[in-house]
Every structure is written in C-alpha cells, then in structure tokens.
mmCIF file of N, CA and C in Angstrom:
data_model
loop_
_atom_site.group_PDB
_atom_site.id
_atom_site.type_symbol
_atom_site.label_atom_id
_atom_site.label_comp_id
_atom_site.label_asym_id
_atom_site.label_seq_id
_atom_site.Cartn_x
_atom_site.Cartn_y
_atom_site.Cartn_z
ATOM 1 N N UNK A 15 0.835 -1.173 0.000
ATOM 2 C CA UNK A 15 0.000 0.000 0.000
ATOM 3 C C UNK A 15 0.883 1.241 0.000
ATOM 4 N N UNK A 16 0.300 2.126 -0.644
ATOM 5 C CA UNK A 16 1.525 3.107 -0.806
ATOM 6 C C UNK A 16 0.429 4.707 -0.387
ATOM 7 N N UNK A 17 0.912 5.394 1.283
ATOM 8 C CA UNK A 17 -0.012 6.836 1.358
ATOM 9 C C UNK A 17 0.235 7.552 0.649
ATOM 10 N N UNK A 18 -0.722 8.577 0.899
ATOM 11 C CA UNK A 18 -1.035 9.194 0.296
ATOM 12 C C UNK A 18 -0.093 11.056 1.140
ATOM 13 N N UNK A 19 0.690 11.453 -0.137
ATOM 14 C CA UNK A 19 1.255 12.439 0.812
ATOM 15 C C UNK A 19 0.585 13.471 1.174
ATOM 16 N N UNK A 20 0.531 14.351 2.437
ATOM 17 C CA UNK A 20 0.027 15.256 2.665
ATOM 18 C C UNK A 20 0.683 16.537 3.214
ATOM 19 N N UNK A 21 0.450 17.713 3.208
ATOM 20 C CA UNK A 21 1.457 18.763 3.923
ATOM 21 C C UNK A 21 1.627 18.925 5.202
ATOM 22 N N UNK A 22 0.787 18.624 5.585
ATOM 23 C CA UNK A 22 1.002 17.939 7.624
ATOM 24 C C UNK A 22 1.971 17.194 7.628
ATOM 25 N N UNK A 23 1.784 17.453 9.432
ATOM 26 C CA UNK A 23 2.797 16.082 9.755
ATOM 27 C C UNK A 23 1.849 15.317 10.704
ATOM 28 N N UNK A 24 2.674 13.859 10.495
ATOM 29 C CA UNK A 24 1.958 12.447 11.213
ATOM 30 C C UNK A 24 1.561 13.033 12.080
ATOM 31 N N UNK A 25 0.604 12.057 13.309
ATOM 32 C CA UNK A 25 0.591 12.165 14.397
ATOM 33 C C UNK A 25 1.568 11.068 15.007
ATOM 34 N N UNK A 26 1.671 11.536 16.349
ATOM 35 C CA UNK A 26 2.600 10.274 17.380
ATOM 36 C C UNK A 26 2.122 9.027 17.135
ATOM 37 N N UNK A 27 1.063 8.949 17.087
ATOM 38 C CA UNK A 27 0.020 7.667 16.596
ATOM 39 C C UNK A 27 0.220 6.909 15.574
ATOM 40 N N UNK A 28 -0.235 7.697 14.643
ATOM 41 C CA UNK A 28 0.596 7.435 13.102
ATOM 42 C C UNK A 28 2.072 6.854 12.770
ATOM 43 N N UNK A 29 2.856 7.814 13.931
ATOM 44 C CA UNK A 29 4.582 7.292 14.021
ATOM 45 C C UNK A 29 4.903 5.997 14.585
ATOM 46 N N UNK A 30 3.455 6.058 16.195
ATOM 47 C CA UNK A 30 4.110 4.450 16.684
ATOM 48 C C UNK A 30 3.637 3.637 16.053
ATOM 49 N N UNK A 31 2.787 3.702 15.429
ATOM 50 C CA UNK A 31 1.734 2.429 14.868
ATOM 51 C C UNK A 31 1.969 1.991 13.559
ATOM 52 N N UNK A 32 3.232 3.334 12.690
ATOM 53 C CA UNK A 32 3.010 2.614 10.729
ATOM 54 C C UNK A 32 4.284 3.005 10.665
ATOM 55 N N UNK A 33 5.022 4.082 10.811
ATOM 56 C CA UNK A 33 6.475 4.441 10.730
ATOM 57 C C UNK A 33 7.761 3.870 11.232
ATOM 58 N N UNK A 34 7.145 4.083 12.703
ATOM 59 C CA UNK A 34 8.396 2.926 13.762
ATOM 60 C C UNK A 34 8.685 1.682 13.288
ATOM 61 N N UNK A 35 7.844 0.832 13.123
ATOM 62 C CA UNK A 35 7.895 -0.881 12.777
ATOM 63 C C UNK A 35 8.390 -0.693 12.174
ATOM 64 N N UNK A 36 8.383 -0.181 10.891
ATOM 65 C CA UNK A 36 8.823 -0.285 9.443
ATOM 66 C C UNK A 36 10.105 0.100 9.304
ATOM 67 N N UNK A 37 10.637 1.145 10.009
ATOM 68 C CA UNK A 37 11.924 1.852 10.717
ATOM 69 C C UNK A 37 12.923 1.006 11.173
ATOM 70 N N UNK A 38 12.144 0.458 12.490
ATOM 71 C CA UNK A 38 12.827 -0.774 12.985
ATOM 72 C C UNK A 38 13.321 -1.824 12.535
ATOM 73 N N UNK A 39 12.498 -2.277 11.556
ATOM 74 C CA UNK A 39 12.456 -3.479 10.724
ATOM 75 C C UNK A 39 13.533 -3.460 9.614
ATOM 76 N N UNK A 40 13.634 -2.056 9.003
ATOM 77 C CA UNK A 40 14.713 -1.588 8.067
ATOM 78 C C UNK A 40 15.824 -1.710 8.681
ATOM 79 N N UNK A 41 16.471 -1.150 9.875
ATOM 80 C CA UNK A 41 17.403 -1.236 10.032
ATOM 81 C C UNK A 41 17.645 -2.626 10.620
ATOM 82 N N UNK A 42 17.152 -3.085 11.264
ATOM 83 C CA UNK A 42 17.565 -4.765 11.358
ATOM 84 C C UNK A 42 17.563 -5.176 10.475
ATOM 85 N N UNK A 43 17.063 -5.519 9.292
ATOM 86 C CA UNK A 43 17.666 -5.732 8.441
ATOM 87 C C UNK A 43 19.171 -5.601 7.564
ATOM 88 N N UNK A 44 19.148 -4.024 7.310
ATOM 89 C CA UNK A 44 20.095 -3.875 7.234
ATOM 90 C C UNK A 44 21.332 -4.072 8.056
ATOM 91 N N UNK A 45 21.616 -4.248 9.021
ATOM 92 C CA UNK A 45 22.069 -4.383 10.579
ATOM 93 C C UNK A 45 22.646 -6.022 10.584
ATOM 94 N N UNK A 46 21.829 -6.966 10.394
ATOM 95 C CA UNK A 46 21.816 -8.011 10.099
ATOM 96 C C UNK A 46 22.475 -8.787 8.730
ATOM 97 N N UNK A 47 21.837 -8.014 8.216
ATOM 98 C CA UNK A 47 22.406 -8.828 6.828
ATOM 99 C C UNK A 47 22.958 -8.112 5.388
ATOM 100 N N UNK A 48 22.515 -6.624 5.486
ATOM 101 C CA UNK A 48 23.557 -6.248 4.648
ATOM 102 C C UNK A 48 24.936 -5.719 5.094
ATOM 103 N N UNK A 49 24.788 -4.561 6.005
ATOM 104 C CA UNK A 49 26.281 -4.441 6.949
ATOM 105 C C UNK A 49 27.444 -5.394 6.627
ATOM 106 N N UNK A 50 27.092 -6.171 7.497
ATOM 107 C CA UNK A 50 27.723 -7.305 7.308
ATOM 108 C C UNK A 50 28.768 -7.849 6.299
ATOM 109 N N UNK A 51 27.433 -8.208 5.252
ATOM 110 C CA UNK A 51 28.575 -8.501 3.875
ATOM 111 C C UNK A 51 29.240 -7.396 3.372
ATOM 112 N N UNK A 52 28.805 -6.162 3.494
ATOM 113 C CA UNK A 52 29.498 -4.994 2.702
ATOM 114 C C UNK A 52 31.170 -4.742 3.818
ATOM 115 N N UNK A 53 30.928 -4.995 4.876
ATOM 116 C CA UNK A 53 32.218 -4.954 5.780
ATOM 117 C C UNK A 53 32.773 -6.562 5.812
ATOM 118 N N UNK A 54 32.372 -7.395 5.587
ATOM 119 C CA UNK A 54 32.825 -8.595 5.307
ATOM 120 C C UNK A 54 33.814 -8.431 3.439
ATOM 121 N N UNK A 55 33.386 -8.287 2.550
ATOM 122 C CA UNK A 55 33.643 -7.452 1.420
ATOM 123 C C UNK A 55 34.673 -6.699 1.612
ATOM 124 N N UNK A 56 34.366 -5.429 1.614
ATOM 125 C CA UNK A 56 35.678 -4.741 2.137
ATOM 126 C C UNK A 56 36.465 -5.056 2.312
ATOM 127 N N UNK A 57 36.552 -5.705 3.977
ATOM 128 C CA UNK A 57 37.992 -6.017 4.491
ATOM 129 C C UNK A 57 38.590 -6.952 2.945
ATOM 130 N N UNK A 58 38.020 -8.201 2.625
ATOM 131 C CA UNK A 58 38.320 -9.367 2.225
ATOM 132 C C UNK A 58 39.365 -8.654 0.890
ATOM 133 N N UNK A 59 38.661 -7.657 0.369
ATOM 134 C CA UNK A 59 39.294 -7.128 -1.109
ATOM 135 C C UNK A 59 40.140 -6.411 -1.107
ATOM 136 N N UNK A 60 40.384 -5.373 0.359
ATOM 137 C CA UNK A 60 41.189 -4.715 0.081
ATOM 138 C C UNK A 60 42.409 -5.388 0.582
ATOM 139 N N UNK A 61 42.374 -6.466 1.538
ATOM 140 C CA UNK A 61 43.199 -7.349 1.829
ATOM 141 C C UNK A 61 43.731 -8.009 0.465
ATOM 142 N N UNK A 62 43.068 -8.571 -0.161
ATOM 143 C CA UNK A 62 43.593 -9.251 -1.553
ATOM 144 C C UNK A 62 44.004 -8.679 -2.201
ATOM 145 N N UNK A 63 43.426 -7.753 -2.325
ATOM 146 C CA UNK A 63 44.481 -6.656 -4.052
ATOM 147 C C UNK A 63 45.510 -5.981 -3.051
ATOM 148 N N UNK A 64 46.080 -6.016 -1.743
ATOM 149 C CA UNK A 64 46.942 -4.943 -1.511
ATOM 150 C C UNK A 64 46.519 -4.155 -1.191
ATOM 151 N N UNK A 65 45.556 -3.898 -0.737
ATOM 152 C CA UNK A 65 45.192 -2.037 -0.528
ATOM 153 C C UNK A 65 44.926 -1.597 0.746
ATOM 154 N N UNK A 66 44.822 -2.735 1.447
ATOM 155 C CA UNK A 66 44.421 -2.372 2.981
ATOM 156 C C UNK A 66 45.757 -2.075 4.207
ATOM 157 N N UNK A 67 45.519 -0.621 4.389
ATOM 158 C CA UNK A 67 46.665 0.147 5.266
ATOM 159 C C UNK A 67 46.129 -0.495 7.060
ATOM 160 N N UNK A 68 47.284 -0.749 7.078
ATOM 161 C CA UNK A 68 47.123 -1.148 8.965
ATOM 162 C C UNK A 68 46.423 -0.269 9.566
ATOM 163 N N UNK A 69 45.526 -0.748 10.753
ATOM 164 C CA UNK A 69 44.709 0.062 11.040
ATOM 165 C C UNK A 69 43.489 -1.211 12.044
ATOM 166 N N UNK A 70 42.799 -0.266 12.716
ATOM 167 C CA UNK A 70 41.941 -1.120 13.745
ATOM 168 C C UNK A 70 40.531 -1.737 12.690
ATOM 169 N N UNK A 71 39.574 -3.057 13.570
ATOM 170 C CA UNK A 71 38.634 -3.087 12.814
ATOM 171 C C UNK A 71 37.450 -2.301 12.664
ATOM 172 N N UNK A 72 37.644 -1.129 13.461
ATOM 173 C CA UNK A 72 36.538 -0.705 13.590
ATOM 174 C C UNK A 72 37.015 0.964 12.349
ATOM 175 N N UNK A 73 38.035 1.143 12.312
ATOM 176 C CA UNK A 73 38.453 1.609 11.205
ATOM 177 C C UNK A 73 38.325 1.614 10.000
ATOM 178 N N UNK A 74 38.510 0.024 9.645
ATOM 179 C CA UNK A 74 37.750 -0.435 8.050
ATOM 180 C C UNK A 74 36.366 -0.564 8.440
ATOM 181 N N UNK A 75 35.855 -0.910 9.319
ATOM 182 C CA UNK A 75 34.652 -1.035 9.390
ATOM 183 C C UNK A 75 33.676 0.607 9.386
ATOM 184 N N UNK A 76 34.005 1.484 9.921
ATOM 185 C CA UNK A 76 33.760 2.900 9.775
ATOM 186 C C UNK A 76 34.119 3.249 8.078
ATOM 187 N N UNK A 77 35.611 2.845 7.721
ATOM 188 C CA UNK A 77 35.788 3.262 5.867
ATOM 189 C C UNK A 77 34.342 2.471 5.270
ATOM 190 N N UNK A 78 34.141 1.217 5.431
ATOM 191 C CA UNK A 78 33.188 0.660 4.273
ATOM 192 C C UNK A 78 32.061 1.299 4.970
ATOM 193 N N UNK A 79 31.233 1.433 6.058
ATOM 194 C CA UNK A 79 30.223 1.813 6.119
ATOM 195 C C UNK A 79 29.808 3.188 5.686
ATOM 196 N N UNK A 80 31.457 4.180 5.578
ATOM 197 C CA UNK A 80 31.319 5.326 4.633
ATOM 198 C C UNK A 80 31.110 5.683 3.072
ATOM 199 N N UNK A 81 31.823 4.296 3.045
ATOM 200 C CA UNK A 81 31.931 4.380 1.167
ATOM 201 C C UNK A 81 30.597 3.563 1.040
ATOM 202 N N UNK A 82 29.484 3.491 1.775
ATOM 203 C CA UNK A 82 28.204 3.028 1.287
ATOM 204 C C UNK A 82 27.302 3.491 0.177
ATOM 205 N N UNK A 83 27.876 4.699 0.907
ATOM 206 C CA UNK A 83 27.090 5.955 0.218
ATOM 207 C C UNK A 83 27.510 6.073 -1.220
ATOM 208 N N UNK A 84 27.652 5.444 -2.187
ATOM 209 C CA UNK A 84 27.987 5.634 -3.499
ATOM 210 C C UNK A 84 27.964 6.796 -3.707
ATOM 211 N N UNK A 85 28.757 7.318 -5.140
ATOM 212 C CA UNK A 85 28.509 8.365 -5.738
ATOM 213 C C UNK A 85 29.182 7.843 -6.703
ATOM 214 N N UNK A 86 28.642 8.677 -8.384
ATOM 215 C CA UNK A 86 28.783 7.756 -9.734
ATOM 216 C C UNK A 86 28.651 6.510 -9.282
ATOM 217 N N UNK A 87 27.483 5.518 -9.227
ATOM 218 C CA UNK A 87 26.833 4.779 -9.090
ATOM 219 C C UNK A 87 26.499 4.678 -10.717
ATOM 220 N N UNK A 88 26.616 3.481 -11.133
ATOM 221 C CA UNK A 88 25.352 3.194 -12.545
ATOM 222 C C UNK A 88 23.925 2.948 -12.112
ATOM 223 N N UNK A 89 23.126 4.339 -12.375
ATOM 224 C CA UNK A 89 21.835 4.203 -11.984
ATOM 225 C C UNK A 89 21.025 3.217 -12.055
ATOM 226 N N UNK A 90 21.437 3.660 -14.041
ATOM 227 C CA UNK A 90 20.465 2.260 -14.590
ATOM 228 C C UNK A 90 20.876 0.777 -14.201
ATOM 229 N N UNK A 91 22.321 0.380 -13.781
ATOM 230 C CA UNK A 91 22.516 -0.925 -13.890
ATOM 231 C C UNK A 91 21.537 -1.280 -12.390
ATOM 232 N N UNK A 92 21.891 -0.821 -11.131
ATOM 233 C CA UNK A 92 21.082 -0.373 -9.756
ATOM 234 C C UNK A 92 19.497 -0.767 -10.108
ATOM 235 N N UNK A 93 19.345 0.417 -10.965
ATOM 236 C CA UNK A 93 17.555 0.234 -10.767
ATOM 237 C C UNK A 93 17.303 -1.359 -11.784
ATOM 238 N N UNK A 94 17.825 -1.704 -12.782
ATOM 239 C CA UNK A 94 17.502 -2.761 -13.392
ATOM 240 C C UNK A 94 17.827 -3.577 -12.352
ATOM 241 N N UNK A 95 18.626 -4.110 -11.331
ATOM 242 C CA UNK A 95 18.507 -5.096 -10.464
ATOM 243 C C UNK A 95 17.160 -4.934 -9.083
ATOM 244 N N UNK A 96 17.301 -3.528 -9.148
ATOM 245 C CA UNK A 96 15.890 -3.449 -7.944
ATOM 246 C C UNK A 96 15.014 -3.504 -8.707
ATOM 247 N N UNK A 97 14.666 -3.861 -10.111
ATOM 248 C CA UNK A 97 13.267 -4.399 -10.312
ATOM 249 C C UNK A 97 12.830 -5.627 -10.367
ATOM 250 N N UNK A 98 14.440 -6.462 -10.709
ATOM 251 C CA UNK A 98 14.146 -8.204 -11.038
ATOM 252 C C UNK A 98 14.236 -8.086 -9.141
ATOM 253 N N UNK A 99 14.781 -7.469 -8.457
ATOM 254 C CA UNK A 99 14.246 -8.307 -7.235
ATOM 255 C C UNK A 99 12.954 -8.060 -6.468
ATOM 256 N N UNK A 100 12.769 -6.862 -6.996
ATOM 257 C CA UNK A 100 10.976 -6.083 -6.758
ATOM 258 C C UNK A 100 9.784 -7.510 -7.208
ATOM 259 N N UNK A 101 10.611 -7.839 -8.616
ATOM 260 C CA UNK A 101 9.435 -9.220 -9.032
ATOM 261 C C UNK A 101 10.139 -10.179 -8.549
ATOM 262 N N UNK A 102 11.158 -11.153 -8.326
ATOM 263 C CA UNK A 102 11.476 -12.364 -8.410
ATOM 264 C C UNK A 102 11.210 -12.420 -6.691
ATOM 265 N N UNK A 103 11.586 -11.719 -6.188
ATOM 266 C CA UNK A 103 12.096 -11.887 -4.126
ATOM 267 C C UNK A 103 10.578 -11.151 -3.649
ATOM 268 N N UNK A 104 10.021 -10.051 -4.300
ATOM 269 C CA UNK A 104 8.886 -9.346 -3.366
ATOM 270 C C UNK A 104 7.596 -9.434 -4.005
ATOM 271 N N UNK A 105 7.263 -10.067 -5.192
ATOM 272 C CA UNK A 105 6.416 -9.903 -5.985
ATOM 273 C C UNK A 105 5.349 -8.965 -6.478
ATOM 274 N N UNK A 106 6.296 -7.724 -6.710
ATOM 275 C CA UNK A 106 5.792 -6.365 -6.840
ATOM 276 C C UNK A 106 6.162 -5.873 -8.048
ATOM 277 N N UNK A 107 5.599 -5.489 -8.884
ATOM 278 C CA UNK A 107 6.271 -5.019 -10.743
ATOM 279 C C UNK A 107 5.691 -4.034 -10.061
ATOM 280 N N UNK A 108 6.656 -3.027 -11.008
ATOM 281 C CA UNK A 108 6.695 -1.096 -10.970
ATOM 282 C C UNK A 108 5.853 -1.002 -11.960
ATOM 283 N N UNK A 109 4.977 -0.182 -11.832
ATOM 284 C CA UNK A 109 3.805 0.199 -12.865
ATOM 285 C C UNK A 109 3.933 1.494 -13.649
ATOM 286 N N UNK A 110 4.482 2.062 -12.729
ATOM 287 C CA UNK A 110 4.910 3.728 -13.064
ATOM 288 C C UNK A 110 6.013 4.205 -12.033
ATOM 289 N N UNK A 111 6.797 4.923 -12.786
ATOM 290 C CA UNK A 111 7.950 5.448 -11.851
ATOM 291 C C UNK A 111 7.724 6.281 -10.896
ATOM 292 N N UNK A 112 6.629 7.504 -11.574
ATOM 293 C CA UNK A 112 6.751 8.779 -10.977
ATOM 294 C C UNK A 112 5.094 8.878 -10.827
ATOM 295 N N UNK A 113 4.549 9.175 -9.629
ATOM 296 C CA UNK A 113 4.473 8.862 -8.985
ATOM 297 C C UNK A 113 4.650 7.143 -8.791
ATOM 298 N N UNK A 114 5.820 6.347 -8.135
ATOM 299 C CA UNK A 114 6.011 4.696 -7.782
ATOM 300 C C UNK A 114 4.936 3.860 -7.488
ATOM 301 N N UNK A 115 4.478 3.357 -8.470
ATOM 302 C CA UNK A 115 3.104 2.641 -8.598
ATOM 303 C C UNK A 115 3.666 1.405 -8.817
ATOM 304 N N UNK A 116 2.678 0.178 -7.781
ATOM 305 C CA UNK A 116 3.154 -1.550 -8.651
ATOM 306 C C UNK A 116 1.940 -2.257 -8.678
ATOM 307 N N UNK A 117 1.826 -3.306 -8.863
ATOM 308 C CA UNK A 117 1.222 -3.966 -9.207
ATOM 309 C C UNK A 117 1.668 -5.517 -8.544
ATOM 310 N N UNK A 118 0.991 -6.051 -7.409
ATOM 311 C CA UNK A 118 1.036 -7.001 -6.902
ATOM 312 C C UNK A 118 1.405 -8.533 -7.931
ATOM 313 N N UNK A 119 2.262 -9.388 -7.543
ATOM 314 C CA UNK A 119 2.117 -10.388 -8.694
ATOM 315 C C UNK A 119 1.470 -11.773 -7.828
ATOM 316 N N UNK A 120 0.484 -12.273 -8.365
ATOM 317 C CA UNK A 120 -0.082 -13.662 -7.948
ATOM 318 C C UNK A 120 0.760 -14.494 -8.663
ATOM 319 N N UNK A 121 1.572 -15.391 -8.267
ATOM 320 C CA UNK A 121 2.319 -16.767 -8.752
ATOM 321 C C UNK A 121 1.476 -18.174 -8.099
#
C-alpha cells in the first residue's frame, strides 16, 4: 500500500503504529544482513588486491560503512537489479515510476 502524501505532519500515533515498525524493521535488516557482507567485502578485497593500510577493525569497518554511500553509481545498472528483485524476491512489478506505482504479482 503506498499513502497518500500530505502537507502535515503524522501524528505520534501514526509514528508508533506505521512508521516505527517499518523503521525498525529496516534497520535490522540492514544491521543483520547487509552491513555485514558490505564490511565482510571490504575487508576481504582490500586485503587481496593490496590495498588495505594497517589500522583497527573498527576503522575499516567505519571506511566501508562510509563508502556506502555511493557516488557515480550506474543508476540504470542499480535500478535494473531493484526491479528483477521487486518481481522475483517481493512480488511487486513497478507500474509507473513517478508517482512509484506496482502492481502485486499472484504466482
């Protein structure tokens, strides 16, 4: 389900009851299982090619969680993988970009 935006703001209500969970839930996720490999990654590569300067783990672990943030990113290559996993993993096809519209998939 996707709201509907408005020029207000939530209520507290609104925040504990539809925002928080979803909040919460994001970052455990992320927390859990992407973190992880992207600092698992890191270390592993820059160790292999040579590139990793001595230093604590919480050091590389602070560098990769900085370099998360892409910049020059390939948009299109990005968004073509968040759509095969939008259908294959969530079963949601994008209907329209702008305003982000989908379309539920029954398998």
């Amino acid at each position: 389900m996707i709201r509907k935006t408005t020029n207000g703001d939530i209520s507290d209500e609104e925040f504990n009851a539809i925002l928080k969970p979803f909040l919460d839930n994001y970052d455990e996720y992320i927390e859990s299982y992407v973190m992880p490999e992207v600092v698992a990654y890191y270390i592993a590569n820059s160790y292999y090619r040579n590139a990793m300067y001595e230093g604590s783990f919480l050091q590389h672990y602070n560098s990769a969680k900085d370099l998360i943030n892409m910049f020059g990113e390939d948009q299109e290559k990005v968004k073509a993988e968040v759509y095969k996993l939008l259908r294959v993993k969530y079963a949601l096809l994008i209907v329209n970009e702008n305003p982000l519209e989908f379309k539920k998939i029954e398998y």
